[in-house]
C-alpha cells in the first residue's frame, strides 16, 4: 500500500513533514479526532490524490499556538484532487475526476444542509454544528496538506471540474475554490456589496485580497483595503484597490475621508479575526479593534461581513476574557447605526460553482489577486514561517509535482 506524507502541527511555531497512514474510508482515532467520530464508516466517501492544497491564515492561528489544537494534527482544509478510489455508496463521482473540496464538511442530509447552510452541518461534528478538515474542534476529520486524503459525502460535496485539461491550465485559480475565494466572496455578499457601492476591507492577507477582488466582481465603485503590512497593501493596490496603511496613520476614518470625501463606506468586511492588532506604530494586540473600527466607518443601515475567524478558546490571548472569545465590542454603536452583522464559516457550496465558471471564463483572476505561489510539500514548513512573517503570498502546495 502507498505511503502518505503530510504537514503536521508539532508545537507552537513549528510544523513538520511526517509519514502518516494512507487514508481509508473510515475515520480512525488520532490527534484531534472526536471520540464519538472514531470508527465512523465512510462508504459515501472517496480517496483523493491531492493535486494542490493551500496554506491558510486559519492554519496559522493553530501553528502559532493560539488554539487548543493538539500536537500531531494533520493540517489542511483547502484541497483540490483527483479521485483514485470511490466508496461503495458513491454513485456520481468517478475515478479520474478532478474535483474541488469545500472546506466545510457537510452530510447533505440534515436540516442545515437542506437549507444550503453547509457551514453548520449538524451531523459531522459531535461537539457543535459545522466541521472542516484538519482543524481543531471540528470533529477530527484528517487534513489535506498531504499526498492523499479521504473526503466523505462525495456525491454531495465535491465540485467536479468539467474539463480536466482546461482545469489544470487554471489550477492556481481553481485551487482557491475550496476556501478563500468563496470566503472572500461571502464576506462581500453578506456585507451587501453591489454595483456602485463603496467598500472597506480590513486585512490584506489572502482572504482580504479575495474579498477585495470579489467586491470588484460584484461591481463596487471603490474598494479600500486597510492593513499594517505595506507589502500586502502593495499587492491590493496591484489590482486596483485603494489602500490605507494603519501602521503609519491610525486614523482610519480620516484616511477614508481623503479617498471618498466622506469618512464612511456603504459596506465593510472583516478579514482579520481574533488576532487583530491596534492601529498606529506602537500597536499591540487588541482583538476587538477591527470589529469596532468597521462599525465606526460603515454608514447607518450598512452591513458588516465578518468571515475573519473568531474562536471560543485562545490560550495565547491578551486577557482572560479574550481566552474564551469574549471581546470588548461597541455593540451599542452597531445597534445605534442599525448595522447588519453576518459571521461564521462560509457556506462554500453556495458559491463555488458560480466562481468556478467566473474563473474558467476568465472573468475572475483570483490567483493573480492573492499572489498564488507554488511550492513542494517539503517546502511547507519554510512557507509557514514566511507566511507568519507577513509575506504577501498565497502558498499552494503541489505534493506530487503535477502542476506545470
Short mmCIF file of C-alpha atoms in Angstrom, two decimals:
data_model
loop_
_atom_site.label_atom_id
_atom_site.label_comp_id
_atom_site.label_asym_id
_atom_site.label_seq_id
_atom_site.Cartn_x
_atom_site.Cartn_y
_atom_site.Cartn_z
CA UNK A 1 0.00 0.00 0.00
CA UNK A 2 1.19 3.54 -0.79
CA UNK A 3 2.57 5.75 1.95
CA UNK A 4 1.36 9.23 2.71
CA UNK A 5 3.44 12.25 3.70
CA UNK A 6 1.64 15.13 5.40
CA UNK A 7 2.17 18.52 7.05
CA UNK A 8 1.72 18.05 10.80
CA UNK A 9 1.44 20.62 13.60
CA UNK A 10 4.05 19.61 16.17
CA UNK A 11 4.25 22.51 18.65
CA UNK A 12 3.67 26.29 18.71
CA UNK A 13 5.66 27.82 15.88
CA UNK A 14 6.54 24.50 14.25
CA UNK A 15 5.19 22.16 11.59
CA UNK A 16 6.85 19.03 10.24
CA UNK A 17 6.57 16.70 7.27
CA UNK A 18 5.78 13.23 8.61
CA UNK A 19 4.96 9.82 7.19
CA UNK A 20 1.34 9.09 8.05
CA UNK A 21 -1.21 6.40 7.32
CA UNK A 22 -2.63 6.05 3.83
CA UNK A 23 -6.31 7.08 4.12
CA UNK A 24 -9.16 4.60 4.28
CA UNK A 25 -12.91 5.06 4.05
CA UNK A 26 -13.23 5.21 7.81
CA UNK A 27 -12.37 7.89 10.38
CA UNK A 28 -9.78 6.38 12.70
CA UNK A 29 -8.53 7.54 16.07
CA UNK A 30 -5.77 10.16 16.01
CA UNK A 31 -4.79 13.65 17.20
CA UNK A 32 -7.86 15.84 17.45
CA UNK A 33 -10.37 13.16 16.42
CA UNK A 34 -13.54 13.39 18.48
CA UNK A 35 -14.02 10.06 20.30
CA UNK A 36 -17.62 9.94 19.07
CA UNK A 37 -16.34 10.08 15.47
CA UNK A 38 -13.79 7.26 15.82
CA UNK A 39 -14.73 4.30 13.63
CA UNK A 40 -17.16 6.27 11.52
CA UNK A 41 -17.57 4.41 8.21
CA UNK A 42 -17.46 6.50 5.03
CA UNK A 43 -18.53 4.30 2.13
CA UNK A 44 -20.10 7.52 0.82
CA UNK A 45 -16.58 8.95 0.50
CA UNK A 46 -13.59 8.88 -1.85
CA UNK A 47 -9.82 8.85 -1.64
CA UNK A 48 -8.13 11.74 -3.43
CA UNK A 49 -4.63 12.06 -4.81
CA UNK A 50 -4.01 15.66 -3.78
CA UNK A 51 -3.17 17.91 -6.73
CA UNK A 52 -3.00 21.20 -4.80
CA UNK A 53 -3.55 22.12 -1.17
CA UNK A 54 -3.10 25.61 0.20
CA UNK A 55 -1.73 27.13 3.38
CA UNK A 56 -4.41 29.26 5.02
CA UNK A 57 -4.27 32.00 7.62
CA UNK A 58 -6.64 29.89 9.69
CA UNK A 59 -3.96 27.18 9.80
CA UNK A 60 -1.53 29.82 11.01
CA UNK A 61 -3.65 30.52 14.10
CA UNK A 62 -3.14 26.91 15.17
CA UNK A 63 0.55 26.87 14.31
CA UNK A 64 1.12 29.98 16.43
CA UNK A 65 -0.36 28.12 19.37
CA UNK A 66 -3.42 30.34 19.50
CA UNK A 67 -5.91 27.47 19.64
CA UNK A 68 -6.23 24.22 21.56
CA UNK A 69 -5.00 22.18 18.58
CA UNK A 70 -3.15 19.01 19.70
CA UNK A 71 0.35 18.10 18.61
CA UNK A 72 0.28 15.69 15.69
CA UNK A 73 -2.76 17.23 13.98
CA UNK A 74 -2.51 16.87 10.19
CA UNK A 75 -3.24 20.31 8.74
CA UNK A 76 -5.00 21.49 5.61
CA UNK A 77 -8.58 22.30 4.63
CA UNK A 78 -8.03 23.78 1.15
CA UNK A 79 -7.93 20.72 -1.09
CA UNK A 80 -8.13 20.01 -4.82
CA UNK A 81 -7.51 16.48 -6.04
CA UNK A 82 -8.02 13.56 -8.40
CA UNK A 83 -10.36 10.75 -7.34
CA UNK A 84 -8.45 7.45 -7.16
CA UNK A 85 -10.86 5.34 -5.08
CA UNK A 86 -14.62 5.55 -4.59
CA UNK A 87 -16.70 4.11 -1.77
CA UNK A 88 -19.44 1.56 -2.26
CA UNK A 89 -22.20 4.15 -1.88
CA UNK A 90 -20.78 6.76 -4.26
CA UNK A 91 -22.90 6.97 -7.41
CA UNK A 92 -21.97 10.04 -9.44
CA UNK A 93 -18.30 10.84 -8.73
CA UNK A 94 -15.93 8.58 -10.69
CA UNK A 95 -12.29 7.58 -10.58
CA UNK A 96 -10.20 10.10 -12.50
CA UNK A 97 -12.46 13.09 -11.76
CA UNK A 98 -10.63 16.29 -10.83
CA UNK A 99 -12.52 17.97 -8.01
CA UNK A 100 -12.55 20.87 -5.58
CA UNK A 101 -13.29 20.02 -1.95
CA UNK A 102 -15.28 22.58 0.07
CA UNK A 103 -13.51 23.12 3.38
CA UNK A 104 -16.85 22.68 5.20
CA UNK A 105 -17.65 19.03 5.71
CA UNK A 106 -21.36 18.53 5.14
CA UNK A 107 -23.61 15.47 5.06
CA UNK A 108 -26.25 16.73 2.63
CA UNK A 109 -28.98 15.17 4.76
CA UNK A 110 -29.59 17.38 7.82
CA UNK A 111 -31.80 20.45 8.08
CA UNK A 112 -28.84 22.83 7.71
CA UNK A 113 -27.54 21.16 4.56
CA UNK A 114 -31.01 21.03 3.03
CA UNK A 115 -31.23 24.79 3.59
CA UNK A 116 -27.78 25.25 1.94
CA UNK A 117 -26.18 26.16 5.25
CA UNK A 118 -23.41 23.61 4.76
CA UNK A 119 -21.19 25.65 7.09
CA UNK A 120 -23.22 24.42 10.05
CA UNK A 121 -23.95 20.79 9.15
CA UNK A 122 -25.49 19.04 12.13
CA UNK A 123 -24.14 15.53 11.56
CA UNK A 124 -20.36 15.74 11.11
CA UNK A 125 -19.11 17.18 14.41
CA UNK A 126 -20.43 15.76 17.70
CA UNK A 127 -19.47 18.91 19.64
CA UNK A 128 -21.11 21.66 17.64
CA UNK A 129 -22.59 22.48 14.22
CA UNK A 130 -20.01 22.71 11.43
CA UNK A 131 -16.78 20.96 10.58
CA UNK A 132 -13.63 21.22 8.49
CA UNK A 133 -10.62 19.14 7.52
CA UNK A 134 -7.51 19.31 9.69
CA UNK A 135 -8.87 21.82 12.14
CA UNK A 136 -9.14 21.98 15.91
CA UNK A 137 -12.53 21.19 17.48
CA UNK A 138 -14.03 20.36 14.10
CA UNK A 139 -14.65 16.66 14.64
CA UNK A 140 -11.19 15.41 13.78
CA UNK A 141 -11.51 14.88 10.02
CA UNK A 142 -7.96 14.42 8.73
CA UNK A 143 -6.40 17.38 6.91
CA UNK A 144 -5.36 17.51 3.28
CA UNK A 145 -1.88 19.07 3.30
CA UNK A 146 -0.75 15.61 2.30
CA UNK A 147 -0.29 13.32 -0.67
CA UNK A 148 -3.64 11.54 -0.21
CA UNK A 149 -6.79 12.34 1.75
CA UNK A 150 -10.22 10.86 2.42
CA UNK A 151 -13.27 13.01 1.66
CA UNK A 152 -16.71 11.88 2.94
CA UNK A 153 -20.13 12.51 1.36
CA UNK A 154 -18.53 12.75 -2.06
CA UNK A 155 -21.63 12.91 -4.26
CA UNK A 156 -22.99 15.83 -2.28
CA UNK A 157 -19.83 17.77 -1.57
CA UNK A 158 -17.39 17.53 -4.44
CA UNK A 159 -17.31 20.09 -7.25
CA UNK A 160 -16.17 18.31 -10.41
CA UNK A 161 -14.31 20.37 -13.00
CA UNK A 162 -15.98 19.84 -16.40
CA UNK A 163 -12.74 19.60 -18.43
CA UNK A 164 -9.72 18.13 -16.67
CA UNK A 165 -7.08 19.50 -19.06
CA UNK A 166 -8.52 23.02 -19.06
CA UNK A 167 -8.83 22.90 -15.29
CA UNK A 168 -5.14 22.03 -14.93
CA UNK A 169 -4.31 25.10 -17.04
CA UNK A 170 -6.07 27.27 -14.42
CA UNK A 171 -5.37 25.15 -11.37
CA UNK A 172 -3.76 28.02 -9.41
CA UNK A 173 -7.08 29.86 -9.69
CA UNK A 174 -9.31 26.84 -9.19
CA UNK A 175 -7.47 25.74 -6.06
CA UNK A 176 -8.85 28.85 -4.36
CA UNK A 177 -12.42 27.50 -4.67
CA UNK A 178 -12.01 25.26 -1.63
CA UNK A 179 -11.96 28.22 0.75
CA UNK A 180 -10.58 31.71 0.28
CA UNK A 181 -12.39 32.72 -2.91
CA UNK A 182 -15.85 31.69 -1.63
CA UNK A 183 -14.93 33.06 1.80
CA UNK A 184 -13.94 36.45 0.41
CA UNK A 185 -16.98 36.43 -1.85
CA UNK A 186 -19.28 35.52 1.04
CA UNK A 187 -17.81 38.40 3.03
CA UNK A 188 -18.63 40.77 0.20
CA UNK A 189 -22.12 39.37 -0.41
CA UNK A 190 -23.03 39.39 3.28
CA UNK A 191 -21.75 42.98 3.53
CA UNK A 192 -24.26 43.94 0.84
CA UNK A 193 -21.73 44.91 -1.83
CA UNK A 194 -23.48 45.91 -5.05
CA UNK A 195 -22.76 47.92 -8.20
CA UNK A 196 -21.64 51.42 -7.29
CA UNK A 197 -21.07 50.79 -3.60
CA UNK A 198 -18.05 51.78 -1.54
CA UNK A 199 -16.36 49.04 0.47
CA UNK A 200 -13.76 48.84 3.21
CA UNK A 201 -11.87 45.54 3.60
CA UNK A 202 -9.96 45.11 6.85
CA UNK A 203 -6.91 42.94 6.25
CA UNK A 204 -4.78 42.43 3.13
CA UNK A 205 -3.93 38.79 3.71
CA UNK A 206 -5.16 36.23 1.16
CA UNK A 207 -8.78 36.28 2.39
CA UNK A 208 -8.82 40.09 2.42
CA UNK A 209 -7.43 40.20 -1.11
CA UNK A 210 -10.03 37.63 -2.19
CA UNK A 211 -12.76 39.75 -0.59
CA UNK A 212 -11.47 42.86 -2.39
CA UNK A 213 -11.41 41.06 -5.76
CA UNK A 214 -14.90 39.71 -5.03
CA UNK A 215 -16.17 43.22 -4.28
CA UNK A 216 -14.83 44.30 -7.65
CA UNK A 217 -16.61 41.37 -9.35
CA UNK A 218 -19.83 42.47 -7.64
CA UNK A 219 -19.48 45.95 -9.12
CA UNK A 220 -18.20 48.06 -6.24
CA UNK A 221 -17.21 51.56 -7.27
CA UNK A 222 -14.35 51.86 -4.76
CA UNK A 223 -12.67 49.12 -2.72
CA UNK A 224 -10.43 50.32 0.12
CA UNK A 225 -8.12 47.81 1.84
CA UNK A 226 -6.56 48.52 5.23
CA UNK A 227 -3.61 46.76 6.86
CA UNK A 228 -0.45 47.28 8.91
CA UNK A 229 1.70 45.49 6.31
CA UNK A 230 2.99 47.65 3.44
CA UNK A 231 3.88 44.65 1.24
CA UNK A 232 0.36 43.26 1.45
CA UNK A 233 -1.13 46.68 0.76
CA UNK A 234 1.03 46.94 -2.38
CA UNK A 235 -0.50 43.64 -3.53
CA UNK A 236 -4.01 45.06 -3.03
CA UNK A 237 -3.05 48.16 -4.98
CA UNK A 238 -1.74 46.00 -7.85
CA UNK A 239 -5.29 45.06 -8.92
CA UNK A 240 -6.95 48.43 -8.47
CA UNK A 241 -7.76 48.80 -4.78
CA UNK A 242 -7.28 51.95 -2.75
CA UNK A 243 -5.25 51.33 0.39
CA UNK A 244 -4.80 52.72 3.90
CA UNK A 245 -1.70 51.97 5.98
CA UNK A 246 -2.85 51.75 9.58
CA UNK A 247 0.66 51.42 10.96
CA UNK A 248 1.65 54.82 9.58
CA UNK A 249 -1.68 56.53 10.27
CA UNK A 250 -4.10 55.24 12.92
CA UNK A 251 -6.96 57.48 11.72
CA UNK A 252 -8.98 55.07 9.58
CA UNK A 253 -11.99 57.35 9.14
CA UNK A 254 -9.75 60.26 8.18
CA UNK A 255 -7.94 58.22 5.53
CA UNK A 256 -11.24 57.00 4.09
CA UNK A 257 -12.45 60.61 4.02
CA UNK A 258 -9.39 61.60 1.97
CA UNK A 259 -10.24 58.89 -0.59
CA UNK A 260 -14.03 59.24 -0.77
CA UNK A 261 -14.77 62.71 0.54
CA UNK A 262 -16.71 61.00 3.31
CA UNK A 263 -15.45 59.15 6.42
CA UNK A 264 -17.93 56.32 5.89
CA UNK A 265 -18.39 53.45 3.43
CA UNK A 266 -21.50 51.53 2.41
CA UNK A 267 -20.12 48.14 3.43
CA UNK A 268 -17.23 46.69 5.42
CA UNK A 269 -15.61 43.25 5.60
CA UNK A 270 -13.52 41.92 8.50
CA UNK A 271 -10.83 39.61 7.09
CA UNK A 272 -8.56 39.76 10.14
CA UNK A 273 -10.25 37.95 13.02
CA UNK A 274 -9.27 37.40 16.63
CA UNK A 275 -5.53 38.12 16.35
CA UNK A 276 -6.23 41.73 15.36
CA UNK A 277 -3.84 44.49 16.42
CA UNK A 278 -4.49 48.10 17.25
CA UNK A 279 -3.65 50.86 14.80
CA UNK A 280 -0.54 53.04 14.81
CA UNK A 281 3.21 52.50 15.10
CA UNK A 282 3.02 51.44 18.74
CA UNK A 283 0.20 48.99 18.14
CA UNK A 284 -0.30 45.88 20.22
CA UNK A 285 -2.75 43.02 20.04
CA UNK A 286 -6.33 44.20 20.56
CA UNK A 287 -8.79 41.57 19.32
CA UNK A 288 -11.86 43.82 19.09
CA UNK A 289 -10.09 46.51 17.04
CA UNK A 290 -11.37 45.53 13.62
CA UNK A 291 -14.95 44.90 14.70
CA UNK A 292 -15.12 48.29 16.41
CA UNK A 293 -13.42 50.14 13.57
CA UNK A 294 -15.69 48.74 10.86
CA UNK A 295 -18.75 49.80 12.87
CA UNK A 296 -17.24 53.26 13.09
CA UNK A 297 -16.66 53.65 9.35
CA UNK A 298 -19.78 51.93 7.98
CA UNK A 299 -22.75 54.16 7.32
CA UNK A 300 -26.03 53.82 9.19
CA UNK A 301 -28.04 50.96 7.73
CA UNK A 302 -24.94 49.33 6.28
CA UNK A 303 -23.85 45.72 6.58
CA UNK A 304 -20.73 44.08 8.00
CA UNK A 305 -19.43 40.83 6.57
CA UNK A 306 -17.25 39.03 9.12
CA UNK A 307 -15.50 36.00 7.58
CA UNK A 308 -12.48 36.66 9.82
CA UNK A 309 -12.04 33.82 12.30
CA UNK A 310 -13.08 34.20 15.95
CA UNK A 311 -12.68 31.34 18.42
CA UNK A 312 -14.06 30.23 21.78
CA UNK A 313 -10.68 29.05 23.04
CA UNK A 314 -7.48 31.12 22.68
CA UNK A 315 -4.78 30.17 25.21
CA UNK A 316 -2.47 32.94 23.95
CA UNK A 317 -4.97 35.79 24.27
CA UNK A 318 -4.06 39.12 25.84
CA UNK A 319 -6.59 38.84 28.69
CA UNK A 320 -8.79 36.30 30.44
CA UNK A 321 -11.97 37.35 28.63
CA UNK A 322 -10.37 37.02 25.21
CA UNK A 323 -9.20 33.50 26.08
CA UNK A 324 -12.82 32.38 25.85
CA UNK A 325 -13.76 34.62 22.93
CA UNK A 326 -15.31 37.42 24.99
CA UNK A 327 -14.32 40.70 23.33
CA UNK A 328 -14.96 44.35 24.23
CA UNK A 329 -17.11 45.22 21.24
CA UNK A 330 -19.03 48.51 20.98
CA UNK A 331 -22.24 46.71 20.17
CA UNK A 332 -24.22 49.77 21.15
CA UNK A 333 -22.63 51.61 18.22
CA UNK A 334 -23.67 48.90 15.79
CA UNK A 335 -27.17 48.90 17.25
CA UNK A 336 -27.45 52.70 17.00
CA UNK A 337 -26.40 52.57 13.34
CA UNK A 338 -28.76 49.65 12.55
CA UNK A 339 -25.92 47.53 11.23
CA UNK A 340 -26.38 44.01 9.95
CA UNK A 341 -23.71 41.55 11.10
CA UNK A 342 -23.02 38.27 9.28
CA UNK A 343 -20.49 35.95 10.90
CA UNK A 344 -19.28 32.36 10.83
CA UNK A 345 -17.85 29.84 8.41
CA UNK A 346 -18.61 30.40 4.76
CA UNK A 347 -21.10 28.00 3.12
CA UNK A 348 -18.70 27.22 0.27
CA UNK A 349 -21.20 25.21 -1.78
CA UNK A 350 -23.43 28.27 -2.10
CA UNK A 351 -20.82 29.98 -4.27
CA UNK A 352 -18.15 27.61 -5.61
CA UNK A 353 -19.82 26.56 -8.85
CA UNK A 354 -20.51 30.15 -9.95
CA UNK A 355 -16.98 31.20 -9.00
CA UNK A 356 -15.59 28.23 -10.94
CA UNK A 357 -17.39 29.49 -14.05
CA UNK A 358 -16.05 33.00 -13.44
CA UNK A 359 -12.52 31.55 -13.37
CA UNK A 360 -12.93 29.31 -16.42
CA UNK A 361 -14.41 32.19 -18.43
CA UNK A 362 -11.53 34.49 -17.49
CA UNK A 363 -13.80 36.83 -15.56
CA UNK A 364 -12.08 36.19 -12.22
CA UNK A 365 -8.30 36.42 -11.73
CA UNK A 366 -8.09 35.21 -8.15
CA UNK A 367 -4.60 33.62 -8.34
CA UNK A 368 -3.17 36.93 -9.51
CA UNK A 369 -5.06 38.88 -6.85
CA UNK A 370 -3.74 36.76 -3.97
CA UNK A 371 -0.27 36.22 -5.50
CA UNK A 372 -0.51 32.41 -5.68
CA UNK A 373 2.93 30.81 -5.26
CA UNK A 374 3.58 27.13 -5.95
CA UNK A 375 5.74 25.09 -3.55
CA UNK A 376 6.52 21.44 -2.90
CA UNK A 377 5.32 19.54 0.15
CA UNK A 378 8.87 19.57 1.54
CA UNK A 379 8.89 23.38 1.39
CA UNK A 380 5.75 23.75 3.52
CA UNK A 381 7.48 24.27 6.92
CA UNK A 382 9.55 27.13 5.50
CA UNK A 383 6.46 28.58 3.82
CA UNK A 384 4.65 28.61 7.16
CA UNK A 385 7.49 30.65 8.63
CA UNK A 386 7.46 33.11 5.73
CA UNK A 387 3.69 33.47 5.88
CA UNK A 388 3.89 34.15 9.61
CA UNK A 389 6.35 36.97 8.87
CA UNK A 390 3.73 38.59 6.66
CA UNK A 391 4.86 37.92 3.09
CA UNK A 392 2.20 38.78 0.54
CA UNK A 393 1.99 35.28 -0.96
CA UNK A 394 -0.67 32.59 -1.06
CA UNK A 395 1.28 29.34 -0.82
CA UNK A 396 -0.06 26.47 -2.92
CA UNK A 397 1.43 23.05 -2.15
CA UNK A 398 1.89 20.63 -5.08
CA UNK A 399 2.55 17.29 -3.31
CA UNK A 400 3.14 15.20 -6.43
CA UNK A 401 4.71 17.74 -8.79
CA UNK A 402 1.66 17.65 -11.07
CA UNK A 403 1.33 21.39 -11.78
CA UNK A 404 3.23 22.73 -14.77
#
